[in-house]
Coordinates of C-alpha atoms in Angstrom, one line a residue:
M744 CA 0.0 0.0 0.0
A745 CA 1.5 3.3 -1.0
I746 CA 1.3 5.9 1.7
C747 CA 0.9 9.4 0.4
L748 CA 1.6 12.4 2.6
I749 CA -0.9 15.1 1.8
S750 CA 0.3 18.6 1.2
F751 CA 0.0 20.9 4.2
N752 CA -1.8 24.1 3.1
A753 CA -2.6 25.4 6.6
S754 CA -1.5 29.0 7.0
A755 CA 1.2 29.9 9.5
S756 CA 0.0 30.8 12.8
S757 CA 1.0 31.0 16.4
L758 CA -0.6 29.1 19.2
P759 CA -1.1 30.1 22.9
P760 CA 1.2 28.2 25.3
I761 CA 0.0 25.0 27.0
T762 CA -1.0 25.5 30.6
K763 CA -3.0 22.2 31.2
F764 CA -0.7 19.3 31.7
D765 CA -2.9 16.2 31.2
Y766 CA -1.6 12.9 29.7
L767 CA -3.3 13.7 26.4
S768 CA -2.0 14.0 22.8
L769 CA -0.9 17.5 21.8
G770 CA -1.1 17.2 18.0
K771 CA -3.6 20.2 17.7
K772 CA -1.6 22.4 20.2
V773 CA 1.7 22.4 18.4
T774 CA 3.2 23.6 15.1
Y775 CA 5.6 21.9 12.9
L776 CA 7.9 22.3 9.9
E777 CA 9.0 19.7 7.3
D778 CA 12.8 19.6 6.6
K779 CA 13.0 17.8 3.3
T780 CA 16.8 17.9 3.2
A781 CA 17.0 16.8 6.8
N782 CA 20.0 19.3 7.1
L783 CA 18.4 22.3 8.9
T784 CA 20.1 23.4 12.0
L785 CA 18.3 24.8 15.1
A786 CA 19.2 28.3 14.0
N787 CA 17.7 27.7 10.6
V788 CA 14.5 26.4 12.2
R789 CA 14.2 29.4 14.5
Q790 CA 14.5 31.7 11.6
A791 CA 11.8 29.7 9.7
D792 CA 9.7 30.0 12.8
S793 CA 10.1 33.7 13.0
A794 CA 9.2 33.8 9.3
G795 CA 5.9 32.1 10.1
K796 CA 6.6 28.9 8.2
F797 CA 5.5 26.5 10.9
I798 CA 2.1 24.9 10.4
I799 CA -0.5 24.2 13.1
G800 CA -1.2 20.5 13.7
T801 CA -4.7 19.3 12.6
Q802 CA -4.8 15.9 14.3
D803 CA -4.4 14.7 17.9
I804 CA -1.5 12.5 16.8
L805 CA 0.9 14.0 14.1
N806 CA 1.1 11.7 11.1
F807 CA 4.0 12.4 8.7
G808 CA 3.7 9.1 6.7
N809 CA 6.7 7.2 5.3
S810 CA 9.0 10.1 4.5
K811 CA 12.7 10.7 4.3
S812 CA 12.2 14.2 5.6
A813 CA 13.0 15.4 9.1
F814 CA 10.2 17.2 11.0
W815 CA 10.6 20.0 13.5
I816 CA 7.9 20.4 16.1
K817 CA 7.4 23.5 18.3
I818 CA 5.7 23.3 21.7
K819 CA 5.2 26.3 24.0
Y820 CA 4.0 25.8 27.6
I821 CA 3.9 27.6 31.0
P822 CA 4.6 25.3 33.9
S823 CA 3.7 25.7 37.5
K824 CA 6.5 26.6 39.9
Y825 CA 8.4 23.8 41.5
V826 CA 6.5 21.1 39.6
Q827 CA 8.2 18.2 37.7
N828 CA 6.8 18.0 34.2
Y829 CA 7.4 15.3 31.7
F830 CA 7.4 15.5 27.9
T831 CA 6.6 12.1 26.3
V832 CA 7.1 10.9 22.7
D833 CA 4.6 8.0 23.1
V834 CA 6.0 5.6 20.4
P835 CA 9.0 3.3 20.7
N836 CA 10.5 3.2 17.2
I837 CA 11.6 6.7 16.1
E838 CA 15.3 6.6 15.2
N839 CA 16.3 10.2 15.8
I840 CA 14.7 12.4 18.4
D841 CA 16.5 15.7 19.3
L842 CA 14.9 17.9 21.9
Y843 CA 15.9 21.6 22.5
W844 CA 14.5 23.4 25.5
F845 CA 14.5 27.2 26.2
N846 CA 12.9 29.5 28.6
S847 CA 12.4 33.3 28.6
L848 CA 15.4 33.7 30.9
G849 CA 17.8 32.2 28.4
D850 CA 18.2 28.8 30.0
K851 CA 18.5 26.0 27.6
K852 CA 18.9 22.2 27.6
T853 CA 19.5 19.6 24.8
F854 CA 18.6 15.9 24.7
Y855 CA 19.6 13.4 22.0
T856 CA 17.9 10.1 21.9
G857 CA 16.2 7.5 19.6
C858 CA 15.4 3.8 19.2
F859 CA 19.0 3.1 18.1
L860 CA 20.5 4.8 21.2
K861 CA 20.8 3.8 24.9
G862 CA 19.2 5.8 27.6
T863 CA 20.9 9.1 28.7
D864 CA 20.4 11.4 31.6
G865 CA 17.1 13.1 31.6
V866 CA 15.6 10.6 29.1
Q867 CA 13.8 7.4 30.0
I868 CA 13.6 4.9 27.2
T869 CA 11.0 2.1 27.7
N870 CA 8.2 1.5 25.2
N871 CA 8.3 5.3 24.6
F872 CA 10.6 8.3 25.3
V873 CA 10.0 10.3 28.4
F874 CA 12.0 13.6 28.9
N875 CA 12.4 15.1 32.4
L876 CA 11.8 18.8 31.8
P877 CA 13.6 21.3 34.0
I878 CA 11.8 22.4 37.2
Q879 CA 11.0 26.2 37.2
D880 CA 11.2 28.4 40.2
V881 CA 9.1 31.0 38.4
S882 CA 6.1 30.6 36.2
Q883 CA 7.3 31.6 32.7
E884 CA 6.9 30.5 29.1
N885 CA 9.1 27.6 27.9
T886 CA 9.7 26.5 24.3
I887 CA 10.6 23.1 23.0
Y888 CA 11.9 22.4 19.5
L889 CA 11.7 18.7 18.7
R890 CA 13.4 17.2 15.7
V891 CA 12.2 13.7 14.6
K892 CA 13.3 11.5 11.7
T893 CA 12.9 7.8 11.0
A894 CA 13.2 5.4 8.1
N895 CA 9.7 4.1 8.7
I896 CA 6.2 5.4 9.1
L897 CA 6.4 8.5 11.3
M898 CA 3.5 9.0 13.7
V899 CA 4.3 11.2 16.6
P900 CA 2.0 11.2 19.7
L901 CA 3.2 13.9 22.0
K902 CA 2.1 14.3 25.7
L903 CA 3.0 17.0 28.3
S904 CA 2.0 16.1 31.8
A905 CA 2.7 16.6 35.4
V906 CA 3.9 13.6 37.5
D907 CA 0.5 12.6 38.8
K908 CA -1.2 12.8 35.4
T909 CA 1.7 10.8 33.9
M910 CA 1.1 8.0 36.3
Q911 CA -2.6 8.0 35.7
G912 CA -2.2 8.0 32.0
R913 CA 0.4 5.2 32.1
I914 CA -1.9 3.0 34.2
Y915 CA -4.8 3.4 31.9
K916 CA -2.7 2.7 28.8
D917 CA -0.9 -0.2 30.3
S918 CA -4.2 -1.8 31.5
I919 CA -5.5 -1.9 28.0
E920 CA -2.2 -3.4 26.7
F921 CA -1.9 -5.9 29.5
I922 CA -5.4 -7.3 28.6
Y923 CA -4.4 -8.2 25.0
I924 CA -1.0 -9.3 26.1
G925 CA -2.6 -11.7 28.5
I926 CA -4.9 -13.0 25.8
L927 CA -2.0 -13.5 23.4
I928 CA 0.0 -15.4 26.1
A929 CA -3.0 -17.6 26.9
L930 CA -3.6 -18.4 23.2
L931 CA 0.0 -19.2 22.7
L932 CA 0.3 -21.6 25.7
F933 CA -3.1 -23.2 25.2
N934 CA -2.6 -24.0 21.6
L935 CA 1.0 -25.2 22.2
F936 CA -0.4 -27.6 24.7
L937 CA -3.1 -28.7 22.2
F938 CA -0.4 -29.4 19.7
F939 CA 1.5 -31.7 22.0
S940 CA -1.7 -33.3 23.0
V941 CA -3.3 -34.0 19.6
R942 CA -0.2 -33.9 17.4
D943 CA -2.1 -31.9 14.8
I944 CA 0.4 -29.7 12.8
T945 CA -2.3 -27.1 12.3
Y946 CA -2.0 -26.2 16.0
L947 CA 1.8 -25.9 15.5
Y948 CA 1.4 -23.4 12.6
Y949 CA -1.2 -21.5 14.6
T950 CA 1.1 -21.3 17.7
L951 CA 4.0 -20.1 15.5
Y952 CA 1.7 -17.5 14.0
V953 CA 0.6 -16.3 17.4
F954 CA 4.2 -16.1 18.6
T955 CA 5.7 -14.3 15.6
L956 CA 2.8 -11.8 15.2
S957 CA 2.7 -11.1 18.9
A958 CA 6.5 -10.6 18.9
Y959 CA 6.2 -8.1 16.0
M960 CA 3.3 -6.2 17.7
L961 CA 4.7 -6.2 21.2
L962 CA 8.4 -6.0 20.7
Y963 CA 8.5 -3.5 17.8
I964 CA 5.1 -1.7 17.4
R965 CA 4.4 -1.4 21.1
G966 CA 8.1 -1.3 22.1
Y967 CA 8.2 -3.9 24.9
S968 CA 11.6 -5.2 23.6
Y969 CA 13.2 -3.0 26.3
L970 CA 12.2 -5.6 28.9
F971 CA 15.0 -7.8 27.5
G972 CA 17.7 -5.2 27.7
E973 CA 18.8 -2.1 25.7
D974 CA 20.9 -4.2 23.3
F975 CA 17.9 -6.4 22.4
R976 CA 15.7 -3.3 21.9
I977 CA 18.2 -1.8 19.5
L978 CA 18.5 -5.1 17.6
V979 CA 14.8 -5.3 17.2
N980 CA 14.6 -1.7 15.8
H981 CA 17.4 -2.4 13.4
Y982 CA 15.5 -5.4 11.9
P983 CA 11.9 -4.7 12.7
H984 CA 10.2 -6.7 10.0
V985 CA 11.9 -10.1 10.6
F986 CA 9.1 -11.2 12.9
L987 CA 6.5 -9.9 10.4
S988 CA 7.9 -12.0 7.6
L989 CA 8.0 -15.1 9.8
S990 CA 4.4 -14.4 10.8
V991 CA 3.5 -14.4 7.0
F992 CA 5.1 -17.9 6.6
S993 CA 3.3 -19.3 9.7
S994 CA -0.1 -17.7 8.8
L995 CA 0.1 -19.1 5.2
G996 CA 1.0 -22.6 6.6
F997 CA -1.8 -22.4 9.1
C998 CA -4.4 -21.4 6.5
M999 CA -3.3 -24.1 4.1
K1000 CA -3.7 -26.8 6.8
F1001 CA -6.9 -25.4 8.3
L1002 CA -8.6 -25.0 4.9
T1003 CA -7.2 -28.4 3.6
L1004 CA -6.1 -26.2 0.7
R1005 CA -4.4 -28.9 -1.4
K1006 CA -7.5 -31.1 -1.4
L1007 CA -10.3 -28.4 -1.3
L1008 CA -8.7 -25.5 -3.2
P1009 CA -5.7 -26.7 -5.2
N1010 CA -5.8 -23.7 -7.5
F1011 CA -5.0 -21.4 -4.5
V1012 CA -1.8 -23.3 -3.6
T1013 CA 0.2 -21.5 -6.2
L1014 CA -1.0 -18.1 -5.0
Y1015 CA 0.0 -19.0 -1.5
Y1016 CA 3.5 -19.9 -2.6
I1017 CA 3.8 -16.6 -4.5
V1018 CA 2.8 -14.6 -1.4
G1019 CA 5.2 -16.7 0.6
S1020 CA 8.0 -15.8 -1.8
A1021 CA 7.1 -12.1 -1.1
G1022 CA 7.4 -12.8 2.6
L1023 CA 10.9 -14.3 1.9
I1024 CA 11.9 -11.1 0.1
L1025 CA 10.7 -9.0 3.1
L1026 CA 12.8 -11.2 5.4
I1027 CA 15.9 -10.7 3.2
V1028 CA 15.3 -6.9 2.9
S1029 CA 14.8 -6.6 6.7
L1030 CA 17.9 -8.6 7.5
S1031 CA 19.9 -6.4 5.1
G1032 CA 19.0 -3.3 7.1
F1033 CA 16.8 -1.6 4.5
K1034 CA 14.2 -0.5 7.0
S1035 CA 12.3 2.0 4.9
T1036 CA 12.0 -0.4 1.9
G1037 CA 11.0 -3.2 4.2
S1038 CA 8.3 -1.0 5.7
Q1039 CA 6.8 -0.4 2.3
I1040 CA 6.9 -4.1 1.4
A1041 CA 5.3 -4.9 4.7
Q1042 CA 2.3 -2.6 4.0
Y1043 CA 1.7 -4.2 0.6
L1044 CA 2.3 -7.7 1.9
T1045 CA -0.1 -7.3 4.9
I1046 CA -2.9 -6.3 2.6
T1047 CA -2.2 -9.1 0.1
V1048 CA -2.0 -11.8 2.7
A1049 CA -5.2 -10.6 4.4
L1050 CA -7.0 -10.5 1.0
L1051 CA -5.8 -13.9 -0.1
V1052 CA -6.6 -15.9 3.0
W1053 CA -9.9 -14.2 3.4
I1054 CA -11.0 -15.0 -0.1
S1055 CA -9.8 -18.6 0.2
G1056 CA -11.7 -19.0 3.4
I1057 CA -15.0 -17.8 1.8
V1058 CA -14.5 -20.2 -1.2
A1059 CA -13.7 -23.1 1.2
Y1060 CA -16.8 -22.3 3.2
K1061 CA -19.0 -22.3 0.1
R1062 CA -17.5 -25.7 -0.8
G1063 CA -18.7 -27.2 2.5
H1064 CA -15.8 -26.5 4.9
K1065 CA -18.0 -25.4 7.8
P1066 CA -15.3 -24.6 10.4
A1067 CA -14.3 -21.7 8.1
K1068 CA -17.0 -19.4 9.4
Y1069 CA -14.9 -18.2 12.4
Y1070 CA -11.9 -18.1 10.2
I1071 CA -13.7 -15.7 7.8
L1072 CA -14.8 -13.5 10.7
A1073 CA -11.3 -13.4 12.0
W1074 CA -9.8 -12.1 8.8
S1075 CA -12.7 -9.7 8.4
F1076 CA -11.4 -8.0 11.6
I1077 CA -8.0 -7.7 10.0
W1078 CA -9.6 -6.2 6.9
V1079 CA -11.4 -3.6 9.0
T1080 CA -8.1 -2.9 10.9
V1081 CA -6.1 -2.6 7.6
A1082 CA -8.7 -0.3 6.1
I1083 CA -8.8 2.1 9.1
V1084 CA -5.0 2.2 9.4
T1085 CA -4.6 2.8 5.6
L1086 CA -7.1 5.6 5.7
T1087 CA -5.4 7.0 8.8
L1088 CA -1.9 6.9 7.2
A1089 CA -3.3 8.7 4.2
N1090 CA -4.7 11.4 6.5
V1091 CA -8.2 10.6 5.4
L1092 CA -9.1 9.7 9.0
D1093 CA -7.7 11.5 12.0
S1094 CA -4.9 9.8 14.0
T1095 CA -6.0 9.2 17.6
E1096 CA -5.2 7.1 20.6
F1097 CA -7.7 4.5 19.3
T1098 CA -6.0 4.2 15.9
M1099 CA -2.6 3.8 17.6
Q1100 CA -4.0 0.8 19.5
L1101 CA -6.0 -0.5 16.6
V1102 CA -3.4 -2.8 15.1
P1103 CA -2.6 -4.8 18.3
I1104 CA -6.3 -4.9 19.3
G1105 CA -7.4 -6.0 15.9
S1106 CA -4.7 -8.6 15.6
T1107 CA -5.6 -9.9 19.1
L1108 CA -9.2 -10.3 18.1
E1109 CA -8.2 -12.0 14.9
L1110 CA -6.0 -14.5 16.8
L1111 CA -8.8 -15.1 19.3
L1112 CA -11.4 -15.8 16.5
L1113 CA -8.9 -18.1 14.8
S1114 CA -8.6 -20.0 18.0
F1115 CA -12.5 -20.3 18.0
A1116 CA -12.2 -21.6 14.4
L1117 CA -9.7 -24.2 15.5
G1118 CA -12.0 -25.2 18.3
D1119 CA -14.9 -25.5 15.9
R1120 CA -12.7 -27.5 13.5
Y1121 CA -11.6 -29.8 16.3
K1122 CA -15.3 -30.3 17.4
T1123 CA -16.2 -31.1 13.8
I1124 CA -13.3 -33.7 13.6
I1125 CA -14.5 -35.2 16.9
Q1126 CA -18.0 -35.4 15.7
K1127 CA -16.9 -37.1 12.5
E1128 CA -14.7 -39.5 14.4
Q1129 CA -17.6 -40.2 16.8
S1130 CA -19.9 -40.8 13.8
V1131 CA -17.3 -43.2 12.3
R1132 CA -17.0 -44.9 15.7
D1133 CA -20.8 -45.2 15.9
E1134 CA -20.9 -46.6 12.4
N1135 CA -18.1 -49.1 13.2
L1136 CA -19.9 -50.1 16.4
M1137 CA -23.1 -50.5 14.5
L1138 CA -21.3 -52.6 11.9
V1139 CA -19.6 -54.7 14.7
R1140 CA -23.0 -55.2 16.4
T1141 CA -24.6 -56.1 13.1
Q1142 CA -21.8 -58.4 12.3
N1143 CA -22.0 -60.0 15.8
Q1144 CA -25.7 -60.4 15.3
R1145 CA -25.1 -62.0 11.9
L1146 CA -22.5 -64.3 13.4
E1147 CA -24.9 -65.2 16.2
E1148 CA -27.6 -65.9 13.7
N1149 CA -25.1 -68.0 11.6
V1150 CA -24.0 -69.8 14.7
M1151 CA -27.6 -70.5 15.6
V1152 CA -28.4 -71.7 12.1
R1153 CA -25.3 -73.8 12.0
T1154 CA -26.1 -75.2 15.5
L1155 CA -29.6 -76.1 14.3
Q1156 CA -28.1 -77.7 11.2
L1157 CA -25.6 -79.5 13.3
S1158 CA -28.3 -80.7 15.7
K1159 CA -30.4 -81.8 12.8
T1160 CA -27.4 -83.6 11.3
I1161 CA -26.6 -85.3 14.6
K1162 CA -30.2 -86.4 14.9
E1163 CA -30.1 -87.7 11.3
L1164 CA -26.9 -89.5 12.1
E1165 CA -28.4 -90.9 15.3
S1166 CA -31.4 -92.0 13.3
S1167 CA -29.3 -93.5 10.6
N1168 CA -27.2 -95.3 13.2
A1169 CA -30.3 -96.5 14.8
I1170 CA -31.7 -97.7 11.5
K1171 CA -28.4 -99.5 10.8
N1172 CA -28.6 -101.2 14.2
K1173 CA -32.2 -102.1 13.5
L1174 CA -31.3 -103.6 10.2
F1175 CA -28.7 -105.8 11.7
S1176 CA -31.3 -106.8 14.3
I1177 CA -33.8 -107.6 11.6
I1178 CA -31.4 -109.6 9.5
A1179 CA -30.1 -111.4 12.7
H1180 CA -33.5 -112.3 14.1
D1181 CA -36.6 -111.3 12.1
L1182 CA -35.3 -112.9 8.9
R1183 CA -33.2 -115.7 10.2
S1184 CA -35.9 -117.2 12.5
P1185 CA -38.5 -117.8 9.7
L1186 CA -35.8 -119.1 7.4
N1187 CA -34.5 -121.5 10.1
S1188 CA -38.0 -122.8 10.4
L1189 CA -38.3 -123.3 6.7
I1190 CA -34.9 -125.0 6.6
S1191 CA -36.0 -127.3 9.4
I1192 CA -39.1 -128.3 7.5
L1193 CA -37.1 -129.0 4.3
S1194 CA -34.5 -131.0 6.3
L1195 CA -37.3 -133.2 7.9
N1196 CA -38.7 -133.6 4.4
D1197 CA -35.3 -134.8 3.1
M1198 CA -35.1 -137.2 5.9
E1199 CA -38.6 -138.5 4.9
A1200 CA -39.7 -137.8 8.5
L1201 CA -42.8 -136.0 7.3
T1202 CA -45.9 -137.2 5.5
I1203 CA -47.3 -135.3 2.6
D1204 CA -50.2 -134.0 4.7
E1205 CA -47.8 -132.9 7.5
L1206 CA -45.6 -131.1 5.0
R1207 CA -48.6 -129.3 3.5
L1208 CA -49.9 -128.3 6.9
M1209 CA -46.5 -127.0 8.0
L1210 CA -45.9 -125.1 4.7
K1211 CA -49.4 -123.5 5.0
E1212 CA -48.7 -122.4 8.5
N1213 CA -45.3 -120.9 7.4
K1214 CA -46.8 -119.1 4.4
Q1215 CA -47.5 -115.9 6.4
N1216 CA -43.9 -115.9 7.6
I1217 CA -42.7 -116.2 4.0
E1218 CA -44.9 -113.3 2.9
T1219 CA -43.6 -111.2 5.8
I1220 CA -40.0 -112.0 4.8
Y1221 CA -40.7 -111.1 1.2
N1222 CA -42.3 -107.7 2.1
T1223 CA -39.5 -107.0 4.6
L1224 CA -36.8 -107.8 2.1
N1225 CA -38.5 -105.5 -0.4
N1226 CA -38.6 -102.6 2.0
L1227 CA -35.0 -103.2 3.1
L1228 CA -33.7 -103.3 -0.5
Y1229 CA -35.6 -100.1 -1.5
W1230 CA -34.4 -98.3 1.6
A1231 CA -30.8 -99.4 1.0
K1232 CA -31.0 -98.3 -2.6
D1233 CA -32.4 -94.9 -1.6
Q1234 CA -29.6 -94.4 0.9
M1235 CA -26.8 -95.3 -1.5
T1236 CA -28.1 -93.4 -4.6
E1237 CA -30.5 -90.6 -5.3
V1238 CA -34.1 -91.7 -5.6
R1239 CA -34.9 -92.0 -9.3
T1240 CA -38.4 -92.1 -10.6
E1241 CA -39.5 -93.4 -14.0
P1242 CA -43.2 -92.4 -14.2
K1243 CA -45.6 -93.8 -16.8
T1244 CA -49.3 -94.4 -17.0
I1245 CA -50.4 -97.2 -14.7
D1246 CA -53.8 -98.8 -14.1
L1247 CA -54.5 -98.6 -10.4
N1248 CA -57.5 -101.0 -10.6
K1249 CA -55.3 -103.7 -12.1
L1250 CA -52.4 -103.1 -9.7
L1251 CA -54.8 -103.2 -6.7
A1252 CA -56.4 -106.4 -8.0
E1253 CA -53.0 -108.2 -8.2
L1254 CA -52.1 -107.3 -4.7
M1255 CA -55.5 -108.3 -3.3
L1256 CA -55.0 -111.8 -4.6
I1257 CA -51.7 -112.0 -2.7
Y1258 CA -53.2 -110.7 0.6
Q1259 CA -56.5 -112.7 0.3
P1260 CA -55.1 -115.6 2.4
L1261 CA -54.0 -113.2 5.2
L1262 CA -57.5 -111.6 5.2
E1263 CA -59.2 -115.0 5.4
K1264 CA -56.8 -116.2 8.2
K1265 CA -57.7 -113.1 10.4
E1266 CA -61.4 -113.3 9.3
I1267 CA -61.2 -109.7 8.0
E1268 CA -63.7 -108.4 5.4
C1269 CA -62.2 -106.1 2.8
K1270 CA -64.5 -103.8 0.8
V1271 CA -63.1 -102.2 -2.3
T1272 CA -64.8 -99.1 -3.9
Q1273 CA -63.4 -98.1 -7.2
I1274 CA -64.1 -96.5 -10.6
T1275 CA -63.4 -98.1 -13.9
N1276 CA -60.3 -97.0 -15.9
C1277 CA -58.6 -95.3 -12.9
F1278 CA -55.2 -94.4 -14.3
A1279 CA -52.3 -92.6 -12.7
Y1280 CA -49.0 -91.2 -13.9
A1281 CA -46.2 -92.6 -11.6
D1282 CA -43.5 -95.1 -11.1
I1283 CA -45.3 -98.5 -11.0
N1284 CA -42.7 -100.3 -8.8
Q1285 CA -42.7 -97.5 -6.3
I1286 CA -46.5 -97.3 -6.2
R1287 CA -46.7 -101.1 -5.9
L1288 CA -44.3 -100.9 -2.8
V1289 CA -46.5 -98.2 -1.3
L1290 CA -49.7 -100.3 -1.8
R1291 CA -48.1 -103.4 -0.3
N1292 CA -47.1 -101.5 2.8
M1293 CA -50.5 -99.8 3.1
I1294 CA -52.4 -103.1 2.8
D1295 CA -50.0 -105.0 5.0
N1296 CA -50.3 -102.4 7.8
A1297 CA -54.1 -102.3 7.5
I1298 CA -54.2 -106.2 7.9
K1299 CA -51.6 -106.2 10.7
F1300 CA -53.4 -103.6 12.9
T1301 CA -57.0 -104.6 12.2
P1302 CA -58.6 -106.7 14.9
R1303 CA -59.8 -110.2 14.0
G1304 CA -63.3 -110.2 12.5
S1305 CA -63.2 -106.4 11.6
K1306 CA -63.6 -104.7 8.2
I1307 CA -61.1 -102.9 5.9
T1308 CA -62.3 -100.3 3.4
I1309 CA -60.3 -99.4 0.2
N1310 CA -61.5 -96.4 -1.8
L1311 CA -60.2 -95.5 -5.3
Q1312 CA -61.4 -92.4 -7.1
Y1313 CA -60.5 -89.2 -9.0
L1314 CA -60.2 -85.8 -7.4
A1315 CA -59.8 -83.0 -10.0
D1316 CA -56.3 -83.7 -11.5
K1317 CA -55.4 -86.3 -8.9
A1318 CA -56.0 -90.0 -8.3
L1319 CA -56.9 -90.8 -4.7
L1320 CA -56.5 -94.1 -3.0
E1321 CA -57.3 -94.5 0.7
I1322 CA -57.4 -97.5 3.1
A1323 CA -59.4 -97.2 6.3
N1324 CA -59.2 -99.8 9.0
P1325 CA -60.3 -99.9 12.7
V1326 CA -57.7 -100.1 15.5
A1327 CA -57.9 -101.3 19.1
D1328 CA -56.9 -98.0 20.7
A1329 CA -56.9 -95.0 18.4
S1330 CA -56.1 -92.5 21.2
K1331 CA -52.5 -93.9 21.4
I1332 CA -51.7 -93.2 17.7
N1333 CA -49.8 -90.0 16.7
A1334 CA -50.0 -89.5 13.0
A1335 CA -47.1 -87.0 13.0
E1336 CA -44.8 -89.4 14.7
L1337 CA -45.8 -92.2 12.3
L1338 CA -44.5 -90.1 9.4
G1339 CA -41.4 -88.8 11.3
L1340 CA -37.9 -89.5 10.1
N1341 CA -37.0 -91.0 13.5
V1342 CA -39.4 -93.9 13.4
T1343 CA -37.1 -96.9 13.4
E1344 CA -38.8 -99.2 15.9
G1345 CA -41.0 -101.8 14.3
T1346 CA -44.5 -102.4 15.9
Y1347 CA -46.5 -105.5 16.4
G1348 CA -49.9 -106.2 14.9
T1349 CA -53.0 -107.4 16.7
E1350 CA -51.7 -111.0 16.5
N1351 CA -48.0 -110.2 17.1
E1352 CA -47.2 -109.6 13.4
K1353 CA -43.7 -108.0 13.3
G1354 CA -42.9 -104.9 11.2
V1355 CA -39.6 -103.3 10.3
G1356 CA -40.5 -99.6 10.9
L1357 CA -39.5 -98.4 7.5
G1358 CA -42.7 -98.9 5.5
L1359 CA -44.5 -95.6 6.2
Q1360 CA -41.3 -93.6 5.6
L1361 CA -40.8 -95.2 2.3
C1362 CA -44.5 -94.6 1.4
K1363 CA -44.2 -90.9 2.2
E1364 CA -40.9 -90.5 0.3
Y1365 CA -42.0 -92.4 -2.8
I1366 CA -45.4 -90.6 -3.1
E1367 CA -43.8 -87.2 -2.8
T1368 CA -41.2 -88.2 -5.3
N1369 CA -44.1 -88.9 -7.7
K1370 CA -45.4 -85.4 -7.1
G1371 CA -48.1 -86.6 -4.8
T1372 CA -49.1 -86.3 -1.1
F1373 CA -49.2 -89.0 1.6
E1374 CA -51.4 -88.6 4.7
I1375 CA -52.5 -90.4 7.8
N1376 CA -55.8 -89.3 9.5
L1377 CA -57.8 -90.5 12.5
Q1378 CA -61.6 -90.6 12.6
N1379 CA -62.9 -92.0 15.8
D1380 CA -61.4 -95.5 15.9
L1381 CA -60.5 -95.6 12.2
V1382 CA -57.1 -95.0 10.8
I1383 CA -57.2 -93.6 7.2
V1384 CA -54.0 -93.9 5.2
S1385 CA -54.2 -92.2 1.8
F1386 CA -52.2 -90.8 -1.1
K1387 CA -52.9 -88.6 -4.1
I1388 CA -50.8 -88.8 -7.2
P1389 CA -51.3 -87.2 -10.7
K1390 CA -53.9 -88.7 -13.0
G1391 CA -52.7 -90.6 -16.1

């Protein structure tokens, strides 16, 4: 930013001497002269004063801009007798300050000081320059000629005060400064602690920015470098913009990390590097001792950095980076500060005590709001992490639930498999028992008969009688062998069905001829109700096995002298065959258990006819294989066993 010193057109005039010694700025109560060559002597200046070339100040704080000229300031005052008065140049960074004091009696005193010099008698150098004015034993007019020159922006707040007012003014001013100094120290320590706690480099950049900017404001602008010794104060004033250039680097680094610039705004990265290069130029110029040039670069660079980071914050916020709202507000404060200071330096606005404090106050507010932005960012990160943790927890819970469900399903499957294995093992044991006892005993009986016949120990009538008595055993053996063979075949290979059109009437008639002797022996009446041409579409061998088992069971469990009913008919697209027979105790029969897979124990008929326990299972399996349904129902004391298969 170019600083233009406006031309001074005020007419020469004299001012009355100062008689009120408050700790207030005297800019409007003094006159001044610009020495463009910076070579005028005190004698030359007094001649110019006599010629009326001095100009009356128009602002509370004299603002001479960034000029190579020297300026002479004239102050007239009338002190009280025997009172110590102080004359204060209330800035810390003017390089050359020469004070010439006169009174009407011809007494005079000279002081030479500046920010490059150490303290001398009569001058206190702290964060300003305080001159101990001579104590008067008479009340008379005194005159001060003050020569100031610097290679920087020259703003000269002047104050003339008695000792009590000086102390009051210092307390008020220091109170304000101590407030923002305390805030800066708190921000520095707090965010440094956060960096070591969370290891987020954004906090490190912010901490460096707080440190370097605070150092520039407090050590140079506000002049507190004197606290570290006069040599350090002089060093800081020789290279004043080193800390500013370092603050540029740290602020750009902070903004890049805070806004996730490489990811969110990659086009801005190049601009950040360009501005960072300008900061490097400022560092080199400042270290080289070109204070005036560095001051001009610093003004341009301050405006550029504030504009760049402010615009990038707005763009980032529009692209969804919500923590940037405090960030934008923080840099908005800097913009307001820069605007006011710029207008003040251009003499558009008056220089006051407020504008002198504006830079450190505005910077402190900026840093405070940036700290809020970091806090908001950290809260957003925590919320996102919490959301991710909640999602992961939900996934874990869901996965655990799925695992539990899978374990439950697998457990049920395993239990079912165990039961099937137990059933299979029981069936195997049962088969061995059947083969060992149920089949061997009738065969042994038959072998004995044949052996007796071979020995001619039996007559023809005795042989016929014994064969007739063993015929039921032979039929039972035959049916048992059929069931066993079919069951074994099903266990070893997949059940295969070869359906074709079969005549159920014919198949039923064949089987009734086989079972007629058993019916007569138990004196059982069998009534068959059927329709002509009753055809079905199924595997004939499997249906024959089903019918044999159904008829065999009906005869076995029907009490002697009772009646069996067989019904054969069509139902829609199905052929229905059902056999109904009475039983001795229907209440003890469980139809579901009879069709269960675990039925492996054979049962005895009304006259101790022995079964294997596989018949009903085979019936159900073969009927379903032929796309039919197999059922067992109870009606009072009747057991009705039926199947439905597709019509032929």
